[in-house]
Coordinates of C-alpha atoms and ligand atoms in Angstrom, one line a residue:
X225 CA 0.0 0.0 0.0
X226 CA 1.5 3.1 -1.2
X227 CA 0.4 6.3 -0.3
X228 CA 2.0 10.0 -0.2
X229 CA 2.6 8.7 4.0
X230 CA 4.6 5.9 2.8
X231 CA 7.0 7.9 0.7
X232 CA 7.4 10.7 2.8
X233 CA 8.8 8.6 5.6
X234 CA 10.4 5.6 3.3
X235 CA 7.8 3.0 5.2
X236 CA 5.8 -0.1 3.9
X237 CA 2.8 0.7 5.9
X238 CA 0.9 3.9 6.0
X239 CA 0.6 3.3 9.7
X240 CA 2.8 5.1 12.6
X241 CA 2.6 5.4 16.5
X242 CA 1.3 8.2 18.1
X243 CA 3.2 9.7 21.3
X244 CA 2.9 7.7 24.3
X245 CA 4.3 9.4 27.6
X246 CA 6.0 6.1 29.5
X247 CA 5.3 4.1 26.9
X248 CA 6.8 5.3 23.4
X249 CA 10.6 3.6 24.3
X250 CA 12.9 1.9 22.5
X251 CA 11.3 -1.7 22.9
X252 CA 7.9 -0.2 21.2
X253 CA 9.2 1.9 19.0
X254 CA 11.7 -0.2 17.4
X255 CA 9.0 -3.4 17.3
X256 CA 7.1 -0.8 15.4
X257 CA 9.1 0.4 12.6
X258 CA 10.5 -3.5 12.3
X259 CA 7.0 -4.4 11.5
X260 CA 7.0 -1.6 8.5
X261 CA 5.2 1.8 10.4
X262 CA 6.7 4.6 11.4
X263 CA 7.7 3.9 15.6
X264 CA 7.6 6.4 18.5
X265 CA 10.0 8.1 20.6
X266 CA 8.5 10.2 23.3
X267 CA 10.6 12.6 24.4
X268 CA 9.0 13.6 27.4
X269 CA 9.8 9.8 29.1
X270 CA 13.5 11.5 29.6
X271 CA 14.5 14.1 31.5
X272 CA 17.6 16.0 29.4
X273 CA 18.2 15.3 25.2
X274 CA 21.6 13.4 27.1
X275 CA 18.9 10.8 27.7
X276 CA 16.7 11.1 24.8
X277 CA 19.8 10.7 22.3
X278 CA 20.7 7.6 24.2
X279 CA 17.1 5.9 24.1
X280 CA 17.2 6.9 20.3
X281 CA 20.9 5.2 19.9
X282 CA 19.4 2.2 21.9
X283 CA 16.4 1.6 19.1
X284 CA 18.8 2.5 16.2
X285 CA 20.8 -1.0 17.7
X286 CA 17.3 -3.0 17.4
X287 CA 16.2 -1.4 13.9
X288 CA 17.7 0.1 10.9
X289 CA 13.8 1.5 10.2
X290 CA 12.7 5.3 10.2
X291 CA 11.2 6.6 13.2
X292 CA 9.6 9.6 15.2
X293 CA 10.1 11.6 18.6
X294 CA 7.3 12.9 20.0
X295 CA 7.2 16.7 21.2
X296 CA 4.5 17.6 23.3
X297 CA 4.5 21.3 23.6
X298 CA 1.7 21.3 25.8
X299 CA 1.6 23.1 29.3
X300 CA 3.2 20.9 32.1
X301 CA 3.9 20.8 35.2
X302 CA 7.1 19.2 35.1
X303 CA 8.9 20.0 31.7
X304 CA 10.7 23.7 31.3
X305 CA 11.5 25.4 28.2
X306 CA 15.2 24.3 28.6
X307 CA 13.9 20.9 28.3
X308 CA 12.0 21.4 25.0
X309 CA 15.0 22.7 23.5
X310 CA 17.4 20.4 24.6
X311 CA 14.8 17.7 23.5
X312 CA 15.0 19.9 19.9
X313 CA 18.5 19.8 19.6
X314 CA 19.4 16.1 20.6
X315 CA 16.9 15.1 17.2
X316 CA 18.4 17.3 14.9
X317 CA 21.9 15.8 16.3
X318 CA 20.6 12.2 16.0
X319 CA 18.9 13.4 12.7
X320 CA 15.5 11.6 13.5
X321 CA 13.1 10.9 10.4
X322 CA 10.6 12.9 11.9
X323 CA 9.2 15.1 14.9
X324 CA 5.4 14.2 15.7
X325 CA 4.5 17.5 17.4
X326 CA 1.5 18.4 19.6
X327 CA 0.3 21.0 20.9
X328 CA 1.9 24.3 20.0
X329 CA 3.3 25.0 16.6
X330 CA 7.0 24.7 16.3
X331 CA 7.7 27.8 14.5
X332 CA 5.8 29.8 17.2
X333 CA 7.5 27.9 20.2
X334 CA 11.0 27.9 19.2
X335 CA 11.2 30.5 16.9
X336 CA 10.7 30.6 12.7
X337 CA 14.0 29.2 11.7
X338 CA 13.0 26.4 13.7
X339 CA 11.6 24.3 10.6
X340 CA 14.3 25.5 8.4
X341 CA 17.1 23.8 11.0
X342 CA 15.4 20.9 11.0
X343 CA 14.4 20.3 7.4
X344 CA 18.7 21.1 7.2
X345 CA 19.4 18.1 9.6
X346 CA 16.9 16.0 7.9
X347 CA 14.1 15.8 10.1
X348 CA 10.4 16.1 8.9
X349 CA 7.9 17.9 11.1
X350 CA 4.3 16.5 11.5
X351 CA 2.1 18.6 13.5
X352 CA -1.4 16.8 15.0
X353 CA -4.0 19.1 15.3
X354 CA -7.7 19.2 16.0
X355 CA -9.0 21.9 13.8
X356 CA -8.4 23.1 10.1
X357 CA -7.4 26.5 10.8
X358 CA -4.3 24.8 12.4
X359 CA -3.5 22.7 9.6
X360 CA -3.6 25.2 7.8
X361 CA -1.1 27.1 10.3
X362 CA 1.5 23.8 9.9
X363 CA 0.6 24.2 5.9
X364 CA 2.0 27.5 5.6
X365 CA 4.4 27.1 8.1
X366 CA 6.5 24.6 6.2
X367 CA 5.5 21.6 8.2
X368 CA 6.1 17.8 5.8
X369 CA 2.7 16.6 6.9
X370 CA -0.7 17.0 9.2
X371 CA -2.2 14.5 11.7
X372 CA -6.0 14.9 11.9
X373 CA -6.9 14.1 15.5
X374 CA -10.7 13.9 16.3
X375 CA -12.2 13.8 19.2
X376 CA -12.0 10.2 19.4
X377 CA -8.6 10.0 20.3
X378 CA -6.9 9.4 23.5
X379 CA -4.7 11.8 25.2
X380 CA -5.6 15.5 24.5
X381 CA -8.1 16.6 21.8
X382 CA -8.8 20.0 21.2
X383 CA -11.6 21.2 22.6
X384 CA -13.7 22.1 19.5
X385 CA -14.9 18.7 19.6
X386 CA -14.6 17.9 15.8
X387 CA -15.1 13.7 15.1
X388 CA -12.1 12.1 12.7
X389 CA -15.1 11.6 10.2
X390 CA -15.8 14.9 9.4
X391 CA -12.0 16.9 10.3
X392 CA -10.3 14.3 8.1
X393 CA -11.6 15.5 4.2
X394 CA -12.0 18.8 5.8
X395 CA -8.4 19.1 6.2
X396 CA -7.4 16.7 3.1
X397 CA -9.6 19.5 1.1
X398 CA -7.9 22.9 2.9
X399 CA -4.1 22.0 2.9
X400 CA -1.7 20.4 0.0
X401 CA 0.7 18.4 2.7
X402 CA -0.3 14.9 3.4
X403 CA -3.3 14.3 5.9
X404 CA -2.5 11.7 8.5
X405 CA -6.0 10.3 10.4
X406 CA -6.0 9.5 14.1
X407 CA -8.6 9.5 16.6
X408 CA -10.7 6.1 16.3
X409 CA -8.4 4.0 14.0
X410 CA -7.4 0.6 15.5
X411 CA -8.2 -1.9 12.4
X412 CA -8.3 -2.6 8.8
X413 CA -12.2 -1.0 8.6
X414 CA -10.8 2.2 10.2
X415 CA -7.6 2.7 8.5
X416 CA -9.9 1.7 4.4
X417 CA -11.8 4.2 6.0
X418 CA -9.3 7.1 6.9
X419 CA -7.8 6.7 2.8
X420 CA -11.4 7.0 1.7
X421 CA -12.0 10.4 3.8
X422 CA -8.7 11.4 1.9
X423 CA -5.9 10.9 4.8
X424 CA -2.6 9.2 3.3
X425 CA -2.5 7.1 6.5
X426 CA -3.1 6.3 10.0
X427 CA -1.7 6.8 13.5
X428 CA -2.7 4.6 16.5
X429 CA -2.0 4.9 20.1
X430 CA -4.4 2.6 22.1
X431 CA -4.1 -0.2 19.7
X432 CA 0.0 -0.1 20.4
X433 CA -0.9 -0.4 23.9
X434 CA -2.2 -3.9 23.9
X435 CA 1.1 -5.4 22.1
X436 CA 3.1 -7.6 23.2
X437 CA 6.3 -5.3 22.9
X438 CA 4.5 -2.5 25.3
X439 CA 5.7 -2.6 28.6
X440 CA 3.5 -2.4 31.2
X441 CA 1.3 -4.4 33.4
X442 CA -0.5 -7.0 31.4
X443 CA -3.3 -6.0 33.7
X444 CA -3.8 -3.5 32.1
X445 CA -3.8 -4.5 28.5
X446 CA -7.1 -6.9 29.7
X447 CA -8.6 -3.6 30.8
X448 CA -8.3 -2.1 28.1
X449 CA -9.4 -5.5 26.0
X450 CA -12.1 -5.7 28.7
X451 CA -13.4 -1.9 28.4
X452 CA -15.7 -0.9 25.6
X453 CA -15.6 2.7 23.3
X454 CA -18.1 4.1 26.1
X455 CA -15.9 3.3 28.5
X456 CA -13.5 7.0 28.0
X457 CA -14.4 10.3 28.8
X458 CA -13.6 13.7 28.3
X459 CA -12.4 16.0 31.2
X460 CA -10.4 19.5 31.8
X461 CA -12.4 21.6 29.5
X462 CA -12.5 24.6 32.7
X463 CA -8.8 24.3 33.1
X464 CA -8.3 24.6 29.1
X465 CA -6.2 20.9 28.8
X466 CA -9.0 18.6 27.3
X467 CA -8.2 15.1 27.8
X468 CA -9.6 11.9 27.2
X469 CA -9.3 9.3 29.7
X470 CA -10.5 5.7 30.4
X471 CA -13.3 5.9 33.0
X472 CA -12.2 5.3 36.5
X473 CA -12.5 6.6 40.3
X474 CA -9.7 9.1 39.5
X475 CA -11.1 10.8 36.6
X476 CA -14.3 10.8 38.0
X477 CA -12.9 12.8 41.1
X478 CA -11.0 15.2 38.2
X479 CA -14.8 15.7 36.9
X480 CA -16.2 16.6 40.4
X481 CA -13.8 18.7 40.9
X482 CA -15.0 20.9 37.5
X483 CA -18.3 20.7 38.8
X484 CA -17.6 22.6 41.2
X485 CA -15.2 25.2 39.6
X486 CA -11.9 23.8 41.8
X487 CA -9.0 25.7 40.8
X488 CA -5.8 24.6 39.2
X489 CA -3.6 24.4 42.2
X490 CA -6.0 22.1 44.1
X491 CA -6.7 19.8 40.7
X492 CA -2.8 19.8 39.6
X493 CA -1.6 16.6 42.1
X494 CA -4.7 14.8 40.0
X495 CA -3.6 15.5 36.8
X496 CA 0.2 14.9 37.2
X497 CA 1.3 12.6 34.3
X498 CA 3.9 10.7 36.8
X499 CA 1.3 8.7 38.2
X500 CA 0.4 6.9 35.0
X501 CA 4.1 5.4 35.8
X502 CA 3.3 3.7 38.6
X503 CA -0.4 2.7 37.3
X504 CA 1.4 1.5 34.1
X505 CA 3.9 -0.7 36.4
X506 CA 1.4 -2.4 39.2
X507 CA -1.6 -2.3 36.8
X508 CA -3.6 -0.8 39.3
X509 CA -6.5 0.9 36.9
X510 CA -8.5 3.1 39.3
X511 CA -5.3 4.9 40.1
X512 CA -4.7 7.6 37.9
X513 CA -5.9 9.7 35.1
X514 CA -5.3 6.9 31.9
X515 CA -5.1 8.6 28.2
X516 CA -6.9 6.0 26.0
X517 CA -8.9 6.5 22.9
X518 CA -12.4 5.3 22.0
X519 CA -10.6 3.2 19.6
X520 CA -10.4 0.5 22.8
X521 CA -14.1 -0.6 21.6
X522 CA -12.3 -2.2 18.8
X523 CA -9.2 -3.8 20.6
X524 CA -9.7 -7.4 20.9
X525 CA -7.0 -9.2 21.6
X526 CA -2.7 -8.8 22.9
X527 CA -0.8 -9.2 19.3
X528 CA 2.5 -8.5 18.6
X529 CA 3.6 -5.3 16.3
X530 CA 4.3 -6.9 13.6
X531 CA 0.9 -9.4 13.9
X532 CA -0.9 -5.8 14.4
X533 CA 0.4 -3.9 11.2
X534 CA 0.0 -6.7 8.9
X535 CA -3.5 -7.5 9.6
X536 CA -4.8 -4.0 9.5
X537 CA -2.6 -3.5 6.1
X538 CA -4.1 -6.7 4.9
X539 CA -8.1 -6.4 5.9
X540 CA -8.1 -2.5 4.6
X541 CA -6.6 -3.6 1.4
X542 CA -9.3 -6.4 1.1
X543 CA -12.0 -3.7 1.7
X544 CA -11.1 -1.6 -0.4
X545 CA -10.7 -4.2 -3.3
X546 CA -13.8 -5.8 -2.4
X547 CA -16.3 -2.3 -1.7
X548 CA -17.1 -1.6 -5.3
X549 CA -18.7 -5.6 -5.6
X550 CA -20.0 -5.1 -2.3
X551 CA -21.7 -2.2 -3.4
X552 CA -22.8 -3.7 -7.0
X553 CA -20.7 -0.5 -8.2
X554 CA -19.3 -1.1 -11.5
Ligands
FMN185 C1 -1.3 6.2 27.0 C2 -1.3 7.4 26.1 C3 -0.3 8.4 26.3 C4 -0.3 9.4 25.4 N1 0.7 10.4 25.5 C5 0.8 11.4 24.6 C6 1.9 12.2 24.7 O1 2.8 12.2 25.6 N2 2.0 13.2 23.7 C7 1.1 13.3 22.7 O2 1.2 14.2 21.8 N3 0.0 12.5 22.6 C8 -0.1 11.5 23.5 N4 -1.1 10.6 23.5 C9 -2.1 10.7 22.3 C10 -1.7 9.8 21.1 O3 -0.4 10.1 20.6 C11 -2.7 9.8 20.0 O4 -2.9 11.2 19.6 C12 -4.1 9.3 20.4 O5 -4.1 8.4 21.5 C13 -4.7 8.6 19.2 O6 -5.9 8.0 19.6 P1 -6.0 6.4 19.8 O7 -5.3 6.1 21.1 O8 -7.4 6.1 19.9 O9 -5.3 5.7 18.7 C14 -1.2 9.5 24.3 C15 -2.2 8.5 24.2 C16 -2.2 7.5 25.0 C17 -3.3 6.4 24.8

């Protein structure tokens, strides 16, 4: 399956990795590029680009394959602007494939040349956004490709609420870079589906989780197989950080919280993305805020990468053969 995604990043499979805080390391990331996607660094798992140029050395010794860091230039607690720009300058040293950025634009965060220096290193930029108007943003601002994230997908959609069905051919339509879908996609159906709405390709998060090559408590994973798309919900609208979470005792304190207008110094200890750590490690579920995306409705089973990729590459490509008989369209 070739597509605009595949050449831009020199993979088989128009399929990558979304950023995973705690969970986007080496082990993952190369499994993931092995099996013919683009894998994930995150960079916000390290705490200098020391470390995040040594994890990226580490996967370069378990795959020769492309992959991406993940920048998350969102506000934190935890992570200063020294950070981000150490972060910066360790992939343009290591001269990653790509940058998957969220949040704010690069050119607006660390300055206009920002693209420029890394197009000069070899590194593509790929922002995810949740509206047009800031695709359009990444279009103009010399960004290789967009994600379109609707608000089906785990971790932080914007708050404008826009489903993948309906942003994806919005975007395909109102920029000329590649469209990348994510928000919902987990299987063959949903990535057929993502080409038809006019995206190049698809990026999963969730679906990554319940592999055999993530590392974390295989509690969890059975949650998550266990747990049904009504089983996430969206929280953090009054504090102006949407996120979307698996439903559990701590989010539903987060929401109570809302209700009653608590201000950000009393919420922050909730929403501190160190505790998915420990949750991720003794696979206790109730125990902190956990980014997952409605996409868990259709995550069945524990597969390996590999297993993953090539069954969603080979049932899309079967539907999309097969639609036009299905359809008695000649
Ligand atoms: C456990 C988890 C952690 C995440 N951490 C990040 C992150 O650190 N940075 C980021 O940009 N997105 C993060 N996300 C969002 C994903 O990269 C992706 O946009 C989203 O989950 C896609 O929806 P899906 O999970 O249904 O495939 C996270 C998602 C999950 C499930």
């Amino acid at each position: 399956m070739k597509t605009r995604m595949t050449e831009l990043f020199g993979i088989k499979h128009p399929i990558m990795c979304g950023g995973m805080m705690w969970l986007c390391k080496p082990d993952l990331c190369a499994a993931v590029s092995n099996a013919g996607a683009l894998g994930n660094i995150t960079a916000a798992n390290y705490d200098t680009g020391a470390e995040l140029a040594a994890a990226i050395r580490k996967t370069r010794e378990m795959t020769d394959k492309p992959f991406s860091v993940n920048l998350s230039l969102l506000p934190s607690f935890r992570i200063t602007k020294e950070m981000y720009l150490d972060w910066f300058d360790a992939c343009l040293a290591e001269k990653v494939a790509a940058f998957e950025i969220s949040g704010a634009p690069v050119d607006k965060f660390f300055g206009p040349d920002a693209i420029k220096r890394g197009h000069d290193a070899g590194v593509k930029f790929i922002h995810k956004v949740g509206s047009v108007r800031h695709a359009i943003h990444a279009d103009h601002a010399g960004y290789d490709a967009v994600i379109a994230a609707g608000v089906e997908e785990g971790g932080h959609p914007l708050s404008d609420d826009v489903t993948t069905v309906v942003l994806t051919p919005r975007m395909a339509e109102s920029v000329k870079i590649p469209v990348i879908t994510t928000g919902g996609m987990a299987d063959g159906r949903t990535l057929a589906a993502a080409l038809v709405l006019g995206a190049e390709g698809v990026m999963m998060a969730s679906r990554f989780m319940a592999t055999k090559e993530c590392q974390m408590n295989e509690k969890v994973k059975d949650e998550l197989i266990r747990r049904q798309e009504f089983d996430t919900v969206l929280y953090g609208k009054t504090i102006e950080l949407q996120g979307r979470a698996l439903k559990n005792a701590w989010v539903k304190k987060v929401q109570d919280m809302e209700a009653r207008h608590a201000k950000l110094e009393e919420m922050a200890p909730l929403l501190s993305g160190l505790r998915q750590q420990t949750v991720w490690a003794d696979g206790n579920t109730e125990d902190a805020l956990m980014p997952v995306g409605q996409s868990i409705g259709l995550i069945h089973d524990v597969a390996t990468c590999k297993e993953v990729v090539e069954r969603i590459v080979k049932e899309a490509e079967g539907i999309l053969k097969g639609s036009t008989q299905r359809l008695n369209i000649s």
